[in-house]
PDB file of C-alpha atoms and ligand atoms in Angstrom:
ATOM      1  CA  UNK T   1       0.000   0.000   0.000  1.00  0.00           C
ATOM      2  CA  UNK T   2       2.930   2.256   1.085  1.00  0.00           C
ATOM      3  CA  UNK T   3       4.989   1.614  -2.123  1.00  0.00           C
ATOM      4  CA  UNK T   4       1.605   2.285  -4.192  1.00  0.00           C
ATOM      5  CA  UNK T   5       0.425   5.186  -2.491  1.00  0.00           C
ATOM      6  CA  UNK T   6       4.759   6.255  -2.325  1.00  0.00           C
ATOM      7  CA  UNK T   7       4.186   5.932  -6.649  1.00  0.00           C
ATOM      8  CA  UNK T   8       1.298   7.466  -7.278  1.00  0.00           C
ATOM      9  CA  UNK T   9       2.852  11.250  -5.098  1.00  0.00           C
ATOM     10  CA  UNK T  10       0.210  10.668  -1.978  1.00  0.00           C
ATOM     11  CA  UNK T  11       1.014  11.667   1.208  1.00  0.00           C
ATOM     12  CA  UNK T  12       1.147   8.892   4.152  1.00  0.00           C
ATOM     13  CA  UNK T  13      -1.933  10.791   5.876  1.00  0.00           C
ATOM     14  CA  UNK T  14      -4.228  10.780   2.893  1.00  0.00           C
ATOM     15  CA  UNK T  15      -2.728   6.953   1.422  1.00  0.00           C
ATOM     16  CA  UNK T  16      -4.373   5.958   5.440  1.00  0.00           C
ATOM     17  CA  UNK T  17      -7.001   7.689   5.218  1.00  0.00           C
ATOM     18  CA  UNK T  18      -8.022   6.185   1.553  1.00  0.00           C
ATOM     19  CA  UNK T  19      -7.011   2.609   2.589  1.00  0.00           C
ATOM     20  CA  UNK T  20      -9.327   2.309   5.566  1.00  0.00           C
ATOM     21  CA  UNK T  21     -11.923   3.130   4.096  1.00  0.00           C
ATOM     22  CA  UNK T  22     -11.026   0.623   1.559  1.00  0.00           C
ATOM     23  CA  UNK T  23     -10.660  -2.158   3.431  1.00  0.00           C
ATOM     24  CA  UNK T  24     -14.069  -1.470   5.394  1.00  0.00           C
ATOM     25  CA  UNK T  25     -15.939  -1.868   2.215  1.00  0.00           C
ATOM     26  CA  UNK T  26     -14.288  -4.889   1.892  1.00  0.00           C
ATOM     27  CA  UNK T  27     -15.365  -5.842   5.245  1.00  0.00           C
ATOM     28  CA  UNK T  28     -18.855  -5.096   4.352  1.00  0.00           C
ATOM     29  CA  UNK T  29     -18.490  -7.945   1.388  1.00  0.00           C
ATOM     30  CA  UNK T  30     -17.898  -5.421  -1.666  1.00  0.00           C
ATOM     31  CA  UNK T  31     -15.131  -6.496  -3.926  1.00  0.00           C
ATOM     32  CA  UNK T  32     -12.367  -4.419  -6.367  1.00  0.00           C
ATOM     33  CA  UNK T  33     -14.075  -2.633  -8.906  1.00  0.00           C
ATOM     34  CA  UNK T  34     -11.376  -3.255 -11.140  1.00  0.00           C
ATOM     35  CA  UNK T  35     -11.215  -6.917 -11.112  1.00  0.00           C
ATOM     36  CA  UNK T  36     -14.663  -7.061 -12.999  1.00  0.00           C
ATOM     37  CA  UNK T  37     -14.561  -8.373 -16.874  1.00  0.00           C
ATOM     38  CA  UNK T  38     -16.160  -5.328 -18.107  1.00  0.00           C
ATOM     39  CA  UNK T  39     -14.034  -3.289 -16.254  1.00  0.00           C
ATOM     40  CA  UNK T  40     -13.273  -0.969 -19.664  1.00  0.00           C
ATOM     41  CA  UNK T  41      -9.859   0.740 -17.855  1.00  0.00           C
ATOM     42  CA  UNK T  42      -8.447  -2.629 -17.318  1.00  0.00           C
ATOM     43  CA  UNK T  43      -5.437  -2.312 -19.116  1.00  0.00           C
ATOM     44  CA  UNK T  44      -4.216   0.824 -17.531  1.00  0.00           C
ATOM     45  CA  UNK T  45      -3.991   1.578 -13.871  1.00  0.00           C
ATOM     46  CA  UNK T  46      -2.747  -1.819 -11.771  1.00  0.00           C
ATOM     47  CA  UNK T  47      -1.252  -3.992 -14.447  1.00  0.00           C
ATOM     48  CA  UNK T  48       1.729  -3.932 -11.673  1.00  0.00           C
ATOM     49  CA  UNK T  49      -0.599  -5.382  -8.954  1.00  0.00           C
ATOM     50  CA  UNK T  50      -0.997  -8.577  -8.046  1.00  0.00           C
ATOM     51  CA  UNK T  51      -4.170  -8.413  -6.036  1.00  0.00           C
ATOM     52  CA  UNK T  52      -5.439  -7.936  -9.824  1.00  0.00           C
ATOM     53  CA  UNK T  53      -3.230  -9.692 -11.900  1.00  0.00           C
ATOM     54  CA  UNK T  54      -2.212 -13.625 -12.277  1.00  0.00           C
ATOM     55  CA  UNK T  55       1.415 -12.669 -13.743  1.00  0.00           C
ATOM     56  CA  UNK T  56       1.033 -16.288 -16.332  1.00  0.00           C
ATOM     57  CA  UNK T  57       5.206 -15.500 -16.980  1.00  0.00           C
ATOM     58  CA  UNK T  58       5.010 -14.481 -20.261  1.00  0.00           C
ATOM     59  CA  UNK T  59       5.884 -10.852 -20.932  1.00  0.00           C
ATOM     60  CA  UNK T  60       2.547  -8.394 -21.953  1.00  0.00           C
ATOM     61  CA  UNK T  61       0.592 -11.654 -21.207  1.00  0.00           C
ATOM     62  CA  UNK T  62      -1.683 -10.776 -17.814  1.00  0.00           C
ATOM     63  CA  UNK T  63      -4.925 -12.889 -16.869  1.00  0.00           C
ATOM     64  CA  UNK T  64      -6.998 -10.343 -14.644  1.00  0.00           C
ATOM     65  CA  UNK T  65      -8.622 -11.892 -11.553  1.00  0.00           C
ATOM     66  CA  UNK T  66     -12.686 -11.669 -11.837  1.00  0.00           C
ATOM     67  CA  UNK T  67     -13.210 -11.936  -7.574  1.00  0.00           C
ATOM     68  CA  UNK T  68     -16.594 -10.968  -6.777  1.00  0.00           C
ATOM     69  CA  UNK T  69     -19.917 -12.791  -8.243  1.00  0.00           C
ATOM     70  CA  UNK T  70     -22.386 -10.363  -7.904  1.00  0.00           C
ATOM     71  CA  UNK T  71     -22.436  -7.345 -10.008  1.00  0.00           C
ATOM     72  CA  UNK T  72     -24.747  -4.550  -8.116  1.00  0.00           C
ATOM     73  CA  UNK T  73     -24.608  -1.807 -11.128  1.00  0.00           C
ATOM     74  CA  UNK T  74     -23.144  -0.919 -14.174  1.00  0.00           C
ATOM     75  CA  UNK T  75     -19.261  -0.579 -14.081  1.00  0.00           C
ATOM     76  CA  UNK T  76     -18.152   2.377 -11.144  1.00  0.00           C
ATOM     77  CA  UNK T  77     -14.501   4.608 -11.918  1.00  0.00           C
ATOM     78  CA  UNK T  78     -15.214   6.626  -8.682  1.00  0.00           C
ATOM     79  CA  UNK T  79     -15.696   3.193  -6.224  1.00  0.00           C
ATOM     80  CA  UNK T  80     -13.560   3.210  -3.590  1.00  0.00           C
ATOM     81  CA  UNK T  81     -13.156  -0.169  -4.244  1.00  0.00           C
ATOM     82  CA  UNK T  82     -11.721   0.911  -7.764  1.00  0.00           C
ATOM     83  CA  UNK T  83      -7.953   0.944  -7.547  1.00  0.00           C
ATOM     84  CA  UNK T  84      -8.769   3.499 -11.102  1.00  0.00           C
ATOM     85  CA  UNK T  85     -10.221   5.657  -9.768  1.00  0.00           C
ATOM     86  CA  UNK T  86      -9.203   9.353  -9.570  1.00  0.00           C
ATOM     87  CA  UNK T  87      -7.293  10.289  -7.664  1.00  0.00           C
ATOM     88  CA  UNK T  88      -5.888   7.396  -7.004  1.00  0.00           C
ATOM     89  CA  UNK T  89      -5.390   6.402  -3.024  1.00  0.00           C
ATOM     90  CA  UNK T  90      -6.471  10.284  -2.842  1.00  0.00           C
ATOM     91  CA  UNK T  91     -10.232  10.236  -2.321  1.00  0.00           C
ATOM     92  CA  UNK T  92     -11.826   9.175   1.502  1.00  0.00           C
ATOM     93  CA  UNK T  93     -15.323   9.319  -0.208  1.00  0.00           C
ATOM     94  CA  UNK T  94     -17.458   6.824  -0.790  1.00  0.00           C
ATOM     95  CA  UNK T  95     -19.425   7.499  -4.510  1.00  0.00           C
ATOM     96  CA  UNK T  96     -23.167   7.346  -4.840  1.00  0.00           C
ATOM     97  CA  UNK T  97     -23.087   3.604  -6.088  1.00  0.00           C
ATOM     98  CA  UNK T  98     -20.809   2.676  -3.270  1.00  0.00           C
ATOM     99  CA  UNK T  99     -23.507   4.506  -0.699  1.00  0.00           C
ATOM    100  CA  UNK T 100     -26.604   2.558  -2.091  1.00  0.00           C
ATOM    101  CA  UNK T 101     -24.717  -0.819  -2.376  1.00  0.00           C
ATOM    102  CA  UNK T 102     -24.193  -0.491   1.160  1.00  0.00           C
ATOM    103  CA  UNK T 103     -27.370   1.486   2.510  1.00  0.00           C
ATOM    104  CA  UNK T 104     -29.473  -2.064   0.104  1.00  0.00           C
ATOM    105  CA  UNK T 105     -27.856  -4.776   1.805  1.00  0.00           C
ATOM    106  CA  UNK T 106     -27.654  -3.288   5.397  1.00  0.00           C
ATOM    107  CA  UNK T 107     -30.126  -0.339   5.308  1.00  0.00           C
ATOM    108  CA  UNK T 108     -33.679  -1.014   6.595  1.00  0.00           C
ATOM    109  CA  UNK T 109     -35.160   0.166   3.639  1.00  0.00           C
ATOM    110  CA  UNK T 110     -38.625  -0.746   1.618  1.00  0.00           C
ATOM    111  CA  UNK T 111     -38.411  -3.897   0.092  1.00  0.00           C
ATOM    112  CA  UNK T 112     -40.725  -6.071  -2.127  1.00  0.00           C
ATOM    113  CA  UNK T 113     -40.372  -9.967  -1.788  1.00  0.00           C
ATOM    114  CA  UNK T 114     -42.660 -12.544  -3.533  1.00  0.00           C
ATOM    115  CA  UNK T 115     -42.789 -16.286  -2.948  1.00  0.00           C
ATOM    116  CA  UNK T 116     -42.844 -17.128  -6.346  1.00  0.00           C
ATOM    117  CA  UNK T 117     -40.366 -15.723  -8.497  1.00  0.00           C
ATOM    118  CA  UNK T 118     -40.320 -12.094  -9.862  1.00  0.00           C
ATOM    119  CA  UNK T 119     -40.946 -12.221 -13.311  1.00  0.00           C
ATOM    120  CA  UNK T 120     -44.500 -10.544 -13.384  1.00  0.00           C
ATOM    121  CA  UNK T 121     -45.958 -13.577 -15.019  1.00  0.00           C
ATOM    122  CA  UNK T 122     -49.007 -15.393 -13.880  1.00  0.00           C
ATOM    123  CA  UNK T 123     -48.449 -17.703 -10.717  1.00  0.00           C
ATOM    124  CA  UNK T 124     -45.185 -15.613  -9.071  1.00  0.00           C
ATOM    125  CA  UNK T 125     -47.261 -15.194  -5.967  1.00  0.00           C
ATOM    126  CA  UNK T 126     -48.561 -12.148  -4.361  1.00  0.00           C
ATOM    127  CA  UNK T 127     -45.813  -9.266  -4.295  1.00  0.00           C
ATOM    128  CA  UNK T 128     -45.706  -7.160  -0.923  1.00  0.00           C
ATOM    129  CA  UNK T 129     -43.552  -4.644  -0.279  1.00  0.00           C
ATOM    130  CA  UNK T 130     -42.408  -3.653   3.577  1.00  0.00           C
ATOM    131  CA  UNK T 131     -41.977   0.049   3.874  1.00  0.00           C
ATOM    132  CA  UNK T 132     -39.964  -0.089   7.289  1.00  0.00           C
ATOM    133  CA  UNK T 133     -41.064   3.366   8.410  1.00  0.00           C
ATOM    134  CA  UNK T 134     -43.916   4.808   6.968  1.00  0.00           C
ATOM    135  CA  UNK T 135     -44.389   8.881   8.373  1.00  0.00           C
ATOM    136  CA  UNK T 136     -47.686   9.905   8.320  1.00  0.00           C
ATOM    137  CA  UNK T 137     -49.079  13.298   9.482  1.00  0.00           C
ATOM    138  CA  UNK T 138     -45.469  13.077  11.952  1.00  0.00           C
ATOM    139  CA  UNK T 139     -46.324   9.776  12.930  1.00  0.00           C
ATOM    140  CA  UNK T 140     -44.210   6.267  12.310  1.00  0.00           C
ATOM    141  CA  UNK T 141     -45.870   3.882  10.909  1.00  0.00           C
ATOM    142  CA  UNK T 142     -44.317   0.617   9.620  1.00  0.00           C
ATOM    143  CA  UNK T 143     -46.935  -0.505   6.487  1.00  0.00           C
ATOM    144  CA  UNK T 144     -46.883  -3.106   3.558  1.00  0.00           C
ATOM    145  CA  UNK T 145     -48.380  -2.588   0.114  1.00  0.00           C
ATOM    146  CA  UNK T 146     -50.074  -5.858  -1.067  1.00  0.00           C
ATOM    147  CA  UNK T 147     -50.488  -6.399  -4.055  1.00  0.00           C
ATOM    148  CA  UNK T 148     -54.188  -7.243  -5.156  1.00  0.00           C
ATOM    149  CA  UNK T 149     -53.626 -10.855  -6.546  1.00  0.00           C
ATOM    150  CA  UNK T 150     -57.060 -10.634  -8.905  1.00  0.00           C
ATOM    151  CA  UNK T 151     -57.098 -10.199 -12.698  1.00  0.00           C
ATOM    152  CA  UNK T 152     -60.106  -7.895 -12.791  1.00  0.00           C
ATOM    153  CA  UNK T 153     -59.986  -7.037 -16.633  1.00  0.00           C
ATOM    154  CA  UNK T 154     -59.183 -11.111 -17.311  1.00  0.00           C
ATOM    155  CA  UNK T 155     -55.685 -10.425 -19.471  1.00  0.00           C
ATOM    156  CA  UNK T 156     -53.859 -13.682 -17.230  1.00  0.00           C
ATOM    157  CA  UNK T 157     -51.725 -11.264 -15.061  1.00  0.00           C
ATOM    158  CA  UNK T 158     -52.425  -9.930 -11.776  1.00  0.00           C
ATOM    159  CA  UNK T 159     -53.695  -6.379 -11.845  1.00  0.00           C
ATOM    160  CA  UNK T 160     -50.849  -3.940 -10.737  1.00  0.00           C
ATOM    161  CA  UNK T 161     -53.115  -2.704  -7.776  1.00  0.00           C
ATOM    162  CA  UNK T 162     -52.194  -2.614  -4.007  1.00  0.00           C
ATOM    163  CA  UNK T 163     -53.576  -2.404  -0.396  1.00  0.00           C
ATOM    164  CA  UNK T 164     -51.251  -0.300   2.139  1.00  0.00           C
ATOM    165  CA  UNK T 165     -52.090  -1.569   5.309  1.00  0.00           C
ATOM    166  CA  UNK T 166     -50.569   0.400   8.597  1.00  0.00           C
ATOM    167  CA  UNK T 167     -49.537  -0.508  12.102  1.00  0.00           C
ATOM    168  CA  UNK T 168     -48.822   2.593  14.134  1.00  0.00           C
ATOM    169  CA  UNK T 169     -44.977   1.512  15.751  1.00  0.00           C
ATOM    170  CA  UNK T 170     -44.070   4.570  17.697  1.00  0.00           C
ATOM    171  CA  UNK T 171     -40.423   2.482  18.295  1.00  0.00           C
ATOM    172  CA  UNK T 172     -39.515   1.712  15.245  1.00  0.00           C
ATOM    173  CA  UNK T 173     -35.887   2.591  13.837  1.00  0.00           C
ATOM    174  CA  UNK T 174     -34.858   3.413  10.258  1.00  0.00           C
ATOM    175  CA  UNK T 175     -32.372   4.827   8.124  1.00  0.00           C
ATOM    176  CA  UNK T 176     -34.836   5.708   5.597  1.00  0.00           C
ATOM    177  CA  UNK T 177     -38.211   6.860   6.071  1.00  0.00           C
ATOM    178  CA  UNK T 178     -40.744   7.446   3.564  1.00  0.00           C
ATOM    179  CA  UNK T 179     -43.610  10.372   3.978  1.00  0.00           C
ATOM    180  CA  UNK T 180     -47.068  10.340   3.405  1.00  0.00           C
ATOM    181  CA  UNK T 181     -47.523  13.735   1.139  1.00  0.00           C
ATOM    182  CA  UNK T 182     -51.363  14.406   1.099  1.00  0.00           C
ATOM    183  CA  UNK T 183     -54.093  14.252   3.793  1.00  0.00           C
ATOM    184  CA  UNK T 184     -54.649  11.445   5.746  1.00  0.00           C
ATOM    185  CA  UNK T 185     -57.215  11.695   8.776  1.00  0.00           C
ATOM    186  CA  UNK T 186     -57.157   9.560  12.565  1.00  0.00           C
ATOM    187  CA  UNK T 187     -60.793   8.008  13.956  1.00  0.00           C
ATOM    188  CA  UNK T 188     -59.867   6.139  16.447  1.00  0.00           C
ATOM    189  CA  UNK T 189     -57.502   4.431  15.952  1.00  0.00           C
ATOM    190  CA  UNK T 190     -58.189   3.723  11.562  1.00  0.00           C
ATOM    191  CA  UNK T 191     -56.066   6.062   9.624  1.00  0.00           C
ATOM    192  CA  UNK T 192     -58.119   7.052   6.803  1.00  0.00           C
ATOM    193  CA  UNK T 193     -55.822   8.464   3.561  1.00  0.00           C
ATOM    194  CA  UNK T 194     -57.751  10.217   1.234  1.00  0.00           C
ATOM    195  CA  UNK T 195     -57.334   9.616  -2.645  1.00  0.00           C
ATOM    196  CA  UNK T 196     -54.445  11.599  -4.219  1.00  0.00           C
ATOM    197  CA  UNK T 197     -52.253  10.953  -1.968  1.00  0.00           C
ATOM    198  CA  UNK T 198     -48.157   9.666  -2.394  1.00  0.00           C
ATOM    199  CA  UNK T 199     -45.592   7.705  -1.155  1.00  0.00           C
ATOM    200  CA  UNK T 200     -42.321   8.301  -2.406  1.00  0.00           C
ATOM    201  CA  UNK T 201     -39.395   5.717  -2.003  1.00  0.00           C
ATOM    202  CA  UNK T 202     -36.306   7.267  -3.416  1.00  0.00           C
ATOM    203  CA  UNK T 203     -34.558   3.521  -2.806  1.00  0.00           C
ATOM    204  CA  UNK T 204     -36.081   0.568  -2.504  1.00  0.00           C
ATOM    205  CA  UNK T 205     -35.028  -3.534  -3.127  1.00  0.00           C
ATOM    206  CA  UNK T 206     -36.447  -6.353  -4.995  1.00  0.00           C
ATOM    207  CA  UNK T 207     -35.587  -9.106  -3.621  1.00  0.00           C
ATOM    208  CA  UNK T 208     -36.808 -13.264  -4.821  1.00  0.00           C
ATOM    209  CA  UNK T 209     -35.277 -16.074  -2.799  1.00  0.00           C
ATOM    210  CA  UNK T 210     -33.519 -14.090  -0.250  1.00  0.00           C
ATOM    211  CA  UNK T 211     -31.573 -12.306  -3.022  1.00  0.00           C
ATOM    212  CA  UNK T 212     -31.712  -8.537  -3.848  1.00  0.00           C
ATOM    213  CA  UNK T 213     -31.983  -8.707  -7.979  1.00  0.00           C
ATOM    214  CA  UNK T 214     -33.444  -5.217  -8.177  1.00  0.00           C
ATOM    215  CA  UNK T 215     -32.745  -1.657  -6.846  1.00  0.00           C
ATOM    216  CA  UNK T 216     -34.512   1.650  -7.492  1.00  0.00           C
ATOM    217  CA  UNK T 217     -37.064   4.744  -7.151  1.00  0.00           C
ATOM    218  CA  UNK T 218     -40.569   4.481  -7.242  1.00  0.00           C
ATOM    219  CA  UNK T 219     -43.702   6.511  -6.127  1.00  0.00           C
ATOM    220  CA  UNK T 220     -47.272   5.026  -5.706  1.00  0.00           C
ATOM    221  CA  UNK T 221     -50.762   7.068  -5.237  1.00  0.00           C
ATOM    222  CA  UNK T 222     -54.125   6.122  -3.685  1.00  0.00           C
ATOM    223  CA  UNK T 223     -56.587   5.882  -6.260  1.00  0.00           C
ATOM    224  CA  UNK T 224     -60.286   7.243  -5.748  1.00  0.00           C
ATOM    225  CA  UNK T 225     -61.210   3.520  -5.749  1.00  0.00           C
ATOM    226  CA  UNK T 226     -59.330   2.917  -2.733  1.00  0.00           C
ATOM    227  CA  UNK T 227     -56.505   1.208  -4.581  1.00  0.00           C
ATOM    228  CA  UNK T 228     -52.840   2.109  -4.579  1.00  0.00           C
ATOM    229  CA  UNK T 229     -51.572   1.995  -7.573  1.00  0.00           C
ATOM    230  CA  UNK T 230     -47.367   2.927  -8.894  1.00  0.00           C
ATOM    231  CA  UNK T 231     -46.903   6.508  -9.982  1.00  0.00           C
ATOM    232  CA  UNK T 232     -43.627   6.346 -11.014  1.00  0.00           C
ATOM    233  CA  UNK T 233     -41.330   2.695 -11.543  1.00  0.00           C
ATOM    234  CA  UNK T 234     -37.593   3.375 -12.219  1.00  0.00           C
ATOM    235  CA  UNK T 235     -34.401   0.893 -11.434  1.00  0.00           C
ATOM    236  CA  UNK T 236     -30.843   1.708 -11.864  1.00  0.00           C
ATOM    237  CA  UNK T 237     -29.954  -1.934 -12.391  1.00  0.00           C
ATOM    238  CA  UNK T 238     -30.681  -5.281 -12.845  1.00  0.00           C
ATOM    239  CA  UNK T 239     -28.041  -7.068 -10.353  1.00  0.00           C
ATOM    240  CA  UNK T 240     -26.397  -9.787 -11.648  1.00  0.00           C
TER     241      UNK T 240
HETATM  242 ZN1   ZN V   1      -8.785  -4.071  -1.629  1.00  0.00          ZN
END
């Protein structure tokens, strides 16, 4: 690291610094950046290293290693797991991809599962996504969106229509809550939401057989049929 950081003109402080923060991502399970076959800068920046190269003994032949089986987005210069990146052992800071890797595997955040596959085709099982913590009028709520499981207009899929169904948990933790913007009223102790009304999850998971396969942004509204239905649908990434 020394004789790397001593190469590249960083100071001892900053080549510390860099490397910690490193090596905690690799604690947390995230591999190089570099090492991965698409990696399009492979030729350039640690031909010399041989965390990333199997040297085969013939000179200008290099096999790169591939560690790492799970690919969470599309190829990242500015990981900190990416010995390319720029500057080079001089950046502490951890780049957006590197924050939602971590904040979707450890981060209570909402997440659909299904018991049946994910593919959106007839038979995948009912879809539910947990919304951890769920603010409504300054209230936590945690809440799950059901999906409907009925094929009302007969087309052999399930109609993309939802129930949200909330359990007040003043105690519950989360790194990532989602508010209720609209008007939602209390009788009792029913919540009543009127029509028109959004939930916004700027990050949320997919995940089928324990496995996260999907990450991104949606928004869903309450219909004035009393159904919630997605607003918005957008994913960074299909992990692979
Ligand atoms: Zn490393």
């Amino acid at each position: 690291m020394r004789k790397r950081c001593a190469e590249k003109g960083v100071g001892i402080d900053q080549c510390i610094a860099s490397s910690v923060v490193h090596e905690f991502g690799h604690v947390l399970g995230l591999s190089h950046e570099q090492n991965r076959p698409d990696d399009p800068s492979s030729e350039l920046c640690h031909r010399n290293d041989p965390e990333t190269v199997i040297f085969t003994g013939d000179i200008g032949q290099f096999v790169y290693h591939t560690w790492g089986n799970t690919k969470f987005t599309p190829y990242d210069p500015n990981s900190v797991m990416n010995y390319c990146r720029i500057p080079y052992y001089g950046n502490t800071k951890l780049s957006l991809m590197d924050q939602v890797a971590v904040k979707v595997y450890y981060g209570n955040i909402p997440g659909f599962s299904t018991p049946g596959g994910w593919n959106g085709l007839v038979g995948r099982g009912i879809r539910t996504m947990r919304i951890p913590k769920l603010m409504i009028n300054n209230l936590p709520y945690n809440a799950v969106l059901t999906e409907s499981g009925i094929d009302s207009n007969h087309d052999g899929k399930y109609d993309n229509v939802y129930t949200l169904t909330i359990t007040y948990n003043p105690s519950v933790q989360s790194i990532s809550p989602v508010t209720l913007v609209g008007s939602a009223t209390k009788v009792g102790s029913v919540i009543n939401i009127k029509p028109g009304s959004k939930i916004s999850f700027p990050l949320f998971k997919y995940s089928s057989a324990g496995k996260v396969v999907r990450v991104g942004h949606a928004s869903v509204i309450k219909r004035a049929d009393g159904w919630w239905i997605f607003d918005s649908y957008k994913y960074f990434y299909d992990i692979h």
